[in-house]
Amino acid sequence: MKHDAGTVHTLRLVNDSVHRERLVSDPKAVRCEESGHSPSEDFAVEAVEQQDDTIVIMLPAKPEDDEDFEERLTEVSQRVYDVLFSSGVGGFLIPDDRLKWILRDIRSSWAVRAEAEA
């Protein structure tokens, strides 16, 4: 049975322990390597392994010393966070528009590369 690129990727995450360990230890490098896309922007990526019996709580970033806390609170409380694939098979929580577009570029590059390899 031939699977689409997303299914192949998910199966690899589940079945390839070496790849999974690499992704957990350096998720930014692995995602950029897989996609062939290396953004110039400075950002970090964290990988959190899902557990069937665990709820993951994402804490908001602390405000900068010179930041207006009330303004920041209004901004984050009114934002709809971009959550992709949150159905129990992994996903992304993207806290702002700049990172949303970086991730979308990485994922688009990955999709093109995965399709070409299929």
Coordinates of N, CA, C and O in Angstrom, one line a residue:
M1 N 0.8 -1.2 0.0 CA 0.0 0.0 0.0 C 0.9 1.2 0.0 O 1.8 1.4 0.8
K2 N 0.6 2.2 -0.9 CA 1.4 3.4 -1.0 C 0.7 4.5 -0.2 O -0.5 4.7 -0.3
H3 N 1.5 5.2 0.7 CA 0.9 6.2 1.5 C 1.3 7.6 1.0 O 2.4 7.7 0.3
D4 N 0.6 8.6 1.4 CA 0.9 10.0 1.1 C 2.1 10.4 1.9 O 2.4 9.7 2.9
A5 N 2.8 11.5 1.6 CA 4.0 11.9 2.3 C 3.8 12.2 3.8 O 4.6 11.8 4.6
G6 N 2.6 12.7 4.1 CA 2.3 13.0 5.5 C 2.2 11.7 6.3 O 2.7 11.7 7.5
T7 N 1.6 10.7 5.8 CA 1.5 9.4 6.5 C 2.8 8.8 6.6 O 3.2 8.2 7.6
V8 N 3.6 8.8 5.5 CA 5.0 8.2 5.6 C 5.8 8.9 6.7 O 6.5 8.3 7.5
H9 N 5.7 10.2 6.8 CA 6.4 11.0 7.8 C 5.9 10.6 9.2 O 6.8 10.4 10.1
T10 N 4.6 10.5 9.4 CA 4.1 10.1 10.7 C 4.6 8.7 11.1 O 5.0 8.4 12.2
L11 N 4.5 7.8 10.1 CA 5.0 6.4 10.4 C 6.5 6.4 10.7 O 6.9 5.6 11.6
R12 N 7.2 7.3 10.1 CA 8.7 7.3 10.4 C 8.8 7.8 11.9 O 9.7 7.3 12.6
L13 N 8.1 8.8 12.3 CA 8.2 9.4 13.6 C 7.8 8.3 14.7 O 8.4 8.3 15.7
V14 N 6.9 7.5 14.3 CA 6.4 6.4 15.2 C 7.4 5.2 15.3 O 7.7 4.7 16.3
N15 N 7.9 4.9 14.1 CA 8.7 3.6 14.0 C 10.2 3.8 14.0 O 10.9 2.8 14.2
D16 N 10.7 4.9 13.7 CA 12.2 5.1 13.6 C 12.7 5.8 14.8 O 12.7 7.0 14.9
S17 N 13.2 5.0 15.8 CA 13.6 5.6 17.1 C 14.8 6.6 16.9 O 14.9 7.6 17.7
V18 N 15.7 6.3 16.0 CA 16.9 7.1 15.8 C 16.4 8.5 15.3 O 16.8 9.6 15.8
H19 N 15.5 8.5 14.3 CA 15.0 9.8 13.8 C 14.2 10.5 14.8 O 14.4 11.8 15.0
R20 N 13.4 9.8 15.6 CA 12.6 10.5 16.6 C 13.5 11.1 17.7 O 13.3 12.2 18.1
E21 N 14.6 10.4 18.1 CA 15.5 11.0 19.1 C 16.2 12.2 18.5 O 16.4 13.2 19.2
R22 N 16.6 12.2 17.2 CA 17.2 13.4 16.6 C 16.2 14.5 16.6 O 16.6 15.7 16.9
L23 N 15.0 14.3 16.3 CA 14.0 15.3 16.2 C 13.7 15.9 17.6 O 13.6 17.1 17.7
V24 N 13.7 15.1 18.6 CA 13.5 15.6 20.0 C 14.8 16.4 20.4 O 14.6 17.5 21.1
S25 N 16.0 16.0 20.1 CA 17.2 16.7 20.5 C 17.5 17.9 19.8 O 18.0 18.9 20.3
D26 N 17.2 18.0 18.5 CA 17.4 19.2 17.7 C 16.4 19.4 16.6 O 16.6 19.2 15.4
P27 N 15.1 19.7 17.0 CA 14.0 19.8 16.1 C 14.2 20.8 15.0 O 13.8 20.5 13.8
K28 N 14.8 21.9 15.3 CA 14.9 22.9 14.2 C 15.8 22.4 13.1 O 15.5 22.5 11.9
A29 N 17.0 21.8 13.5 CA 17.9 21.3 12.4 C 17.3 20.2 11.6 O 17.4 20.2 10.4
V30 N 16.5 19.3 12.3 CA 15.9 18.2 11.6 C 14.9 18.7 10.6 O 14.8 18.3 9.5
R31 N 14.0 19.6 11.1 CA 12.9 20.1 10.2 C 13.5 20.9 9.0 O 13.0 20.8 7.9
C32 N 14.6 21.7 9.2 CA 15.2 22.4 8.1 C 15.9 21.4 7.2 O 15.8 21.6 6.0
E33 N 16.5 20.4 7.7 CA 17.2 19.4 6.9 C 16.2 18.7 6.0 O 16.3 18.5 4.8
E34 N 15.1 18.3 6.6 CA 14.0 17.5 5.9 C 13.4 18.3 4.8 O 13.0 17.8 3.8
S35 N 13.2 19.6 5.1 CA 12.5 20.5 4.1 C 13.5 21.1 3.1 O 13.0 21.5 2.0
G36 N 14.7 21.2 3.4 CA 15.7 21.8 2.5 C 15.6 23.3 2.6 O 16.1 24.1 1.8
H37 N 14.8 23.8 3.6 CA 14.6 25.3 3.8 C 15.3 25.7 5.1 O 15.0 25.2 6.1
S38 N 16.1 26.7 5.0 CA 16.8 27.2 6.2 C 16.5 28.7 6.3 O 17.2 29.5 5.7
P39 N 15.5 29.0 7.1 CA 15.2 30.4 7.3 C 16.3 31.2 7.9 O 17.1 30.7 8.7
S40 N 16.4 32.4 7.6 CA 17.5 33.3 8.1 C 17.1 33.9 9.5 O 17.9 34.4 10.2
E41 N 15.8 33.8 9.8 CA 15.3 34.4 11.0 C 15.8 33.6 12.2 O 16.0 32.4 12.1
D42 N 15.9 34.3 13.3 CA 16.4 33.7 14.6 C 15.1 33.3 15.3 O 14.2 34.1 15.7
F43 N 15.0 32.0 15.6 CA 13.9 31.4 16.3 C 14.3 30.0 16.9 O 15.3 29.5 16.4
A44 N 13.6 29.5 17.8 CA 13.9 28.2 18.4 C 12.7 27.3 18.1 O 11.5 27.8 17.9
V45 N 12.9 26.0 18.1 CA 11.9 25.0 18.0 C 12.0 24.0 19.1 O 13.2 23.6 19.4
E46 N 11.0 23.7 19.8 CA 11.0 22.6 20.8 C 10.1 21.5 20.3 O 9.0 21.7 19.8
A47 N 10.5 20.3 20.6 CA 9.7 19.1 20.3 C 9.3 18.5 21.7 O 10.1 18.3 22.6
V48 N 8.0 18.3 21.9 CA 7.5 17.7 23.1 C 6.8 16.4 22.7 O 5.9 16.4 21.9
E49 N 7.3 15.3 23.2 CA 6.7 14.0 22.9 C 5.3 13.9 23.6 O 5.2 14.1 24.8
Q50 N 4.3 13.6 22.9 CA 3.0 13.4 23.4 C 2.9 12.1 24.2 O 3.5 11.1 23.9
Q51 N 2.2 12.2 25.3 CA 1.9 11.0 26.2 C 0.4 10.8 26.3 O -0.3 11.8 26.4
D52 N 0.0 9.6 26.2 CA -1.5 9.4 26.3 C -2.1 9.9 27.5 O -3.3 10.2 27.5
D53 N -1.4 10.0 28.6 CA -1.9 10.3 29.9 C -1.5 11.7 30.4 O -1.5 12.0 31.6
T54 N -1.0 12.6 29.4 CA -0.5 13.9 29.8 C -1.1 15.0 29.1 O -1.3 14.9 27.8
I55 N -1.5 16.1 29.8 CA -1.9 17.3 29.2 C -0.7 18.3 29.2 O -0.1 18.4 30.2
V56 N -0.4 18.9 28.1 CA 0.7 19.8 28.0 C 0.1 21.2 28.1 O -0.8 21.6 27.3
I57 N 0.7 22.0 29.0 CA 0.3 23.4 29.2 C 1.3 24.3 28.7 O 2.5 24.2 29.1
M58 N 1.0 25.1 27.7 CA 1.9 26.1 27.2 C 1.8 27.4 28.0 O 0.7 28.0 28.0
L59 N 2.8 27.8 28.6 CA 2.8 29.0 29.4 C 3.2 30.2 28.5 O 4.0 30.1 27.6
P60 N 2.5 31.4 28.7 CA 2.8 32.5 27.8 C 4.2 33.0 28.2 O 4.7 32.9 29.3
A61 N 4.9 33.7 27.2 CA 6.2 34.3 27.5 C 6.1 35.4 28.5 O 5.1 36.1 28.5
K62 N 7.1 35.6 29.3 CA 7.1 36.7 30.2 C 7.3 38.0 29.5 O 8.0 38.0 28.5
P63 N 6.6 39.1 29.9 CA 6.8 40.3 29.2 C 8.2 40.9 29.4 O 8.9 40.6 30.4
E64 N 8.7 41.6 28.4 CA 10.0 42.2 28.5 C 9.9 43.3 29.6 O 8.8 43.8 29.8
D65 N 11.0 43.8 30.1 CA 11.0 44.8 31.2 C 10.3 46.1 30.8 O 9.6 46.7 31.6
D66 N 10.5 46.5 29.5 CA 10.0 47.7 29.1 C 8.6 47.6 28.4 O 8.1 48.5 27.8
E67 N 8.1 46.4 28.4 CA 6.8 46.1 27.7 C 5.6 46.5 28.5 O 5.6 46.3 29.8
D68 N 4.6 47.0 27.9 CA 3.4 47.3 28.6 C 2.6 46.0 28.8 O 2.1 45.4 27.9
F69 N 2.5 45.6 30.1 CA 1.9 44.3 30.4 C 0.4 44.3 30.0 O 0.0 43.3 29.5
E70 N -0.3 45.4 30.2 CA -1.7 45.4 29.9 C -1.9 45.2 28.4 O -2.8 44.5 27.9
E71 N -1.1 45.9 27.6 CA -1.1 45.8 26.1 C -0.8 44.3 25.7 O -1.5 43.8 24.8
R72 N 0.2 43.8 26.3 CA 0.6 42.4 26.0 C -0.5 41.4 26.3 O -0.8 40.5 25.6
L73 N -1.1 41.6 27.5 CA -2.2 40.7 27.9 C -3.4 40.8 27.0 O -3.9 39.8 26.6
T74 N -3.7 42.0 26.5 CA -4.8 42.1 25.6 C -4.4 41.4 24.2 O -5.3 40.7 23.7
E75 N -3.2 41.6 23.8 CA -2.8 41.0 22.5 C -2.8 39.5 22.6 O -3.4 38.9 21.7
V76 N -2.3 38.9 23.6 CA -2.3 37.4 23.7 C -3.6 36.8 24.0 O -3.9 35.7 23.6
S77 N -4.4 37.5 24.8 CA -5.7 37.0 25.1 C -6.7 37.0 24.0 O -7.7 36.3 23.9
Q78 N -6.5 37.9 23.0 CA -7.4 38.0 21.9 C -6.9 37.3 20.6 O -7.6 37.3 19.6
R79 N -5.7 36.7 20.7 CA -5.1 36.0 19.6 C -5.7 34.6 19.5 O -5.8 33.9 20.5
V80 N -5.9 34.2 18.3 CA -6.3 32.8 18.0 C -4.9 32.1 17.7 O -4.4 32.4 16.6
Y81 N -4.5 31.2 18.5 CA -3.2 30.6 18.2 C -3.4 29.6 17.1 O -4.4 28.9 17.0
D82 N -2.4 29.5 16.3 CA -2.4 28.6 15.1 C -1.9 27.2 15.6 O -0.8 27.0 15.9
V83 N -2.9 26.3 15.7 CA -2.5 25.0 16.1 C -2.8 24.0 14.9 O -3.9 24.0 14.4
L84 N -1.8 23.4 14.5 CA -1.9 22.5 13.4 C -1.8 21.0 13.9 O -1.0 20.7 14.7
F85 N -2.6 20.2 13.3 CA -2.6 18.7 13.6 C -2.7 18.5 15.1 O -1.8 17.8 15.7
S86 N -3.7 19.0 15.8 CA -3.8 18.8 17.2 C -4.7 17.6 17.6 O -5.3 17.6 18.6
S87 N -4.9 16.7 16.6 CA -5.9 15.6 16.8 C -5.3 14.4 17.4 O -5.8 13.3 17.3
G88 N -4.1 14.5 18.1 CA -3.6 13.4 18.8 C -2.4 12.7 18.0 O -1.9 11.7 18.4
V89 N -2.1 13.3 16.8 CA -1.0 12.7 16.0 C 0.1 13.7 15.9 O 0.8 13.7 14.9
G90 N 0.3 14.6 16.8 CA 1.3 15.6 16.8 C 0.8 16.9 16.3 O -0.4 17.0 15.9
G91 N 1.6 17.9 16.3 CA 1.1 19.2 15.8 C 2.1 20.3 16.2 O 3.2 20.1 16.7
F92 N 1.7 21.6 15.9 CA 2.5 22.7 16.2 C 1.6 23.8 16.9 O 0.5 24.0 16.5
L93 N 2.2 24.4 17.9 CA 1.6 25.6 18.5 C 2.4 26.8 18.1 O 3.6 26.8 18.4
I94 N 1.9 27.7 17.4 CA 2.6 28.8 16.8 C 2.1 30.1 17.4 O 1.0 30.5 17.2
P95 N 3.0 30.7 18.3 CA 2.5 31.9 19.1 C 2.4 33.2 18.4 O 1.9 34.1 18.9
D96 N 3.0 33.4 17.2 CA 2.8 34.7 16.5 C 2.8 34.5 15.0 O 3.3 33.5 14.5
D97 N 2.4 35.6 14.3 CA 2.4 35.5 12.8 C 3.7 35.3 12.2 O 3.8 34.6 11.2
R98 N 4.7 35.9 12.7 CA 6.1 35.8 12.1 C 6.5 34.3 12.1 O 6.9 33.8 11.0
L99 N 6.3 33.6 13.2 CA 6.7 32.2 13.3 C 5.7 31.3 12.4 O 6.1 30.3 11.9
K100 N 4.5 31.8 12.3 CA 3.5 31.0 11.5 C 4.0 30.9 10.1 O 4.0 29.9 9.5
W101 N 4.5 32.1 9.6 CA 4.9 32.1 8.2 C 6.3 31.3 8.0 O 6.5 30.7 7.0
I102 N 7.1 31.4 9.0 CA 8.4 30.6 8.9 C 8.0 29.1 8.9 O 8.5 28.4 8.0
L103 N 7.1 28.7 9.7 CA 6.8 27.3 9.7 C 6.1 26.9 8.4 O 6.3 25.8 7.9
R104 N 5.2 27.7 8.0 CA 4.5 27.4 6.7 C 5.5 27.3 5.5 O 5.4 26.4 4.7
D105 N 6.5 28.1 5.5 CA 7.6 28.0 4.5 C 8.3 26.7 4.6 O 8.6 26.0 3.6
I106 N 8.7 26.3 5.8 CA 9.4 25.1 6.1 C 8.5 23.9 5.6 O 8.9 23.0 4.9
R107 N 7.2 23.9 6.0 CA 6.3 22.8 5.7 C 6.1 22.8 4.2 O 6.0 21.7 3.6
S108 N 6.0 23.9 3.5 CA 5.8 23.9 2.1 C 7.0 23.3 1.3 O 6.8 22.5 0.4
S109 N 8.2 23.7 1.8 CA 9.4 23.2 1.2 C 9.5 21.7 1.4 O 9.8 20.9 0.5
W110 N 9.1 21.2 2.6 CA 9.1 19.8 2.9 C 8.1 19.1 2.0 O 8.4 18.0 1.5
A111 N 6.9 19.6 1.8 CA 5.9 18.9 1.0 C 6.4 18.8 -0.4 O 6.2 17.7 -1.1
V112 N 7.0 19.8 -1.0 CA 7.5 19.8 -2.4 C 8.6 18.7 -2.4 O 8.6 17.8 -3.3
R113 N 9.5 18.7 -1.5 CA 10.6 17.7 -1.5 C 10.0 16.3 -1.3 O 10.5 15.3 -1.9
A114 N 9.1 16.1 -0.4 CA 8.5 14.8 -0.1 C 7.8 14.2 -1.3 O 7.9 13.0 -1.6
E115 N 7.1 15.1 -2.0 CA 6.3 14.7 -3.2 C 7.3 14.3 -4.3 O 7.1 13.3 -5.0
A116 N 8.4 15.0 -4.4 CA 9.4 14.7 -5.4 C 10.1 13.3 -5.2 O 10.4 12.6 -6.1
E117 N 10.2 13.0 -3.9 CA 10.9 11.7 -3.5 C 9.9 10.6 -3.6 O 10.4 9.4 -3.6
A118 N 8.6 10.8 -3.6 CA 7.6 9.7 -3.6 C 7.6 9.0 -4.9 O 8.0 9.3 -5.9

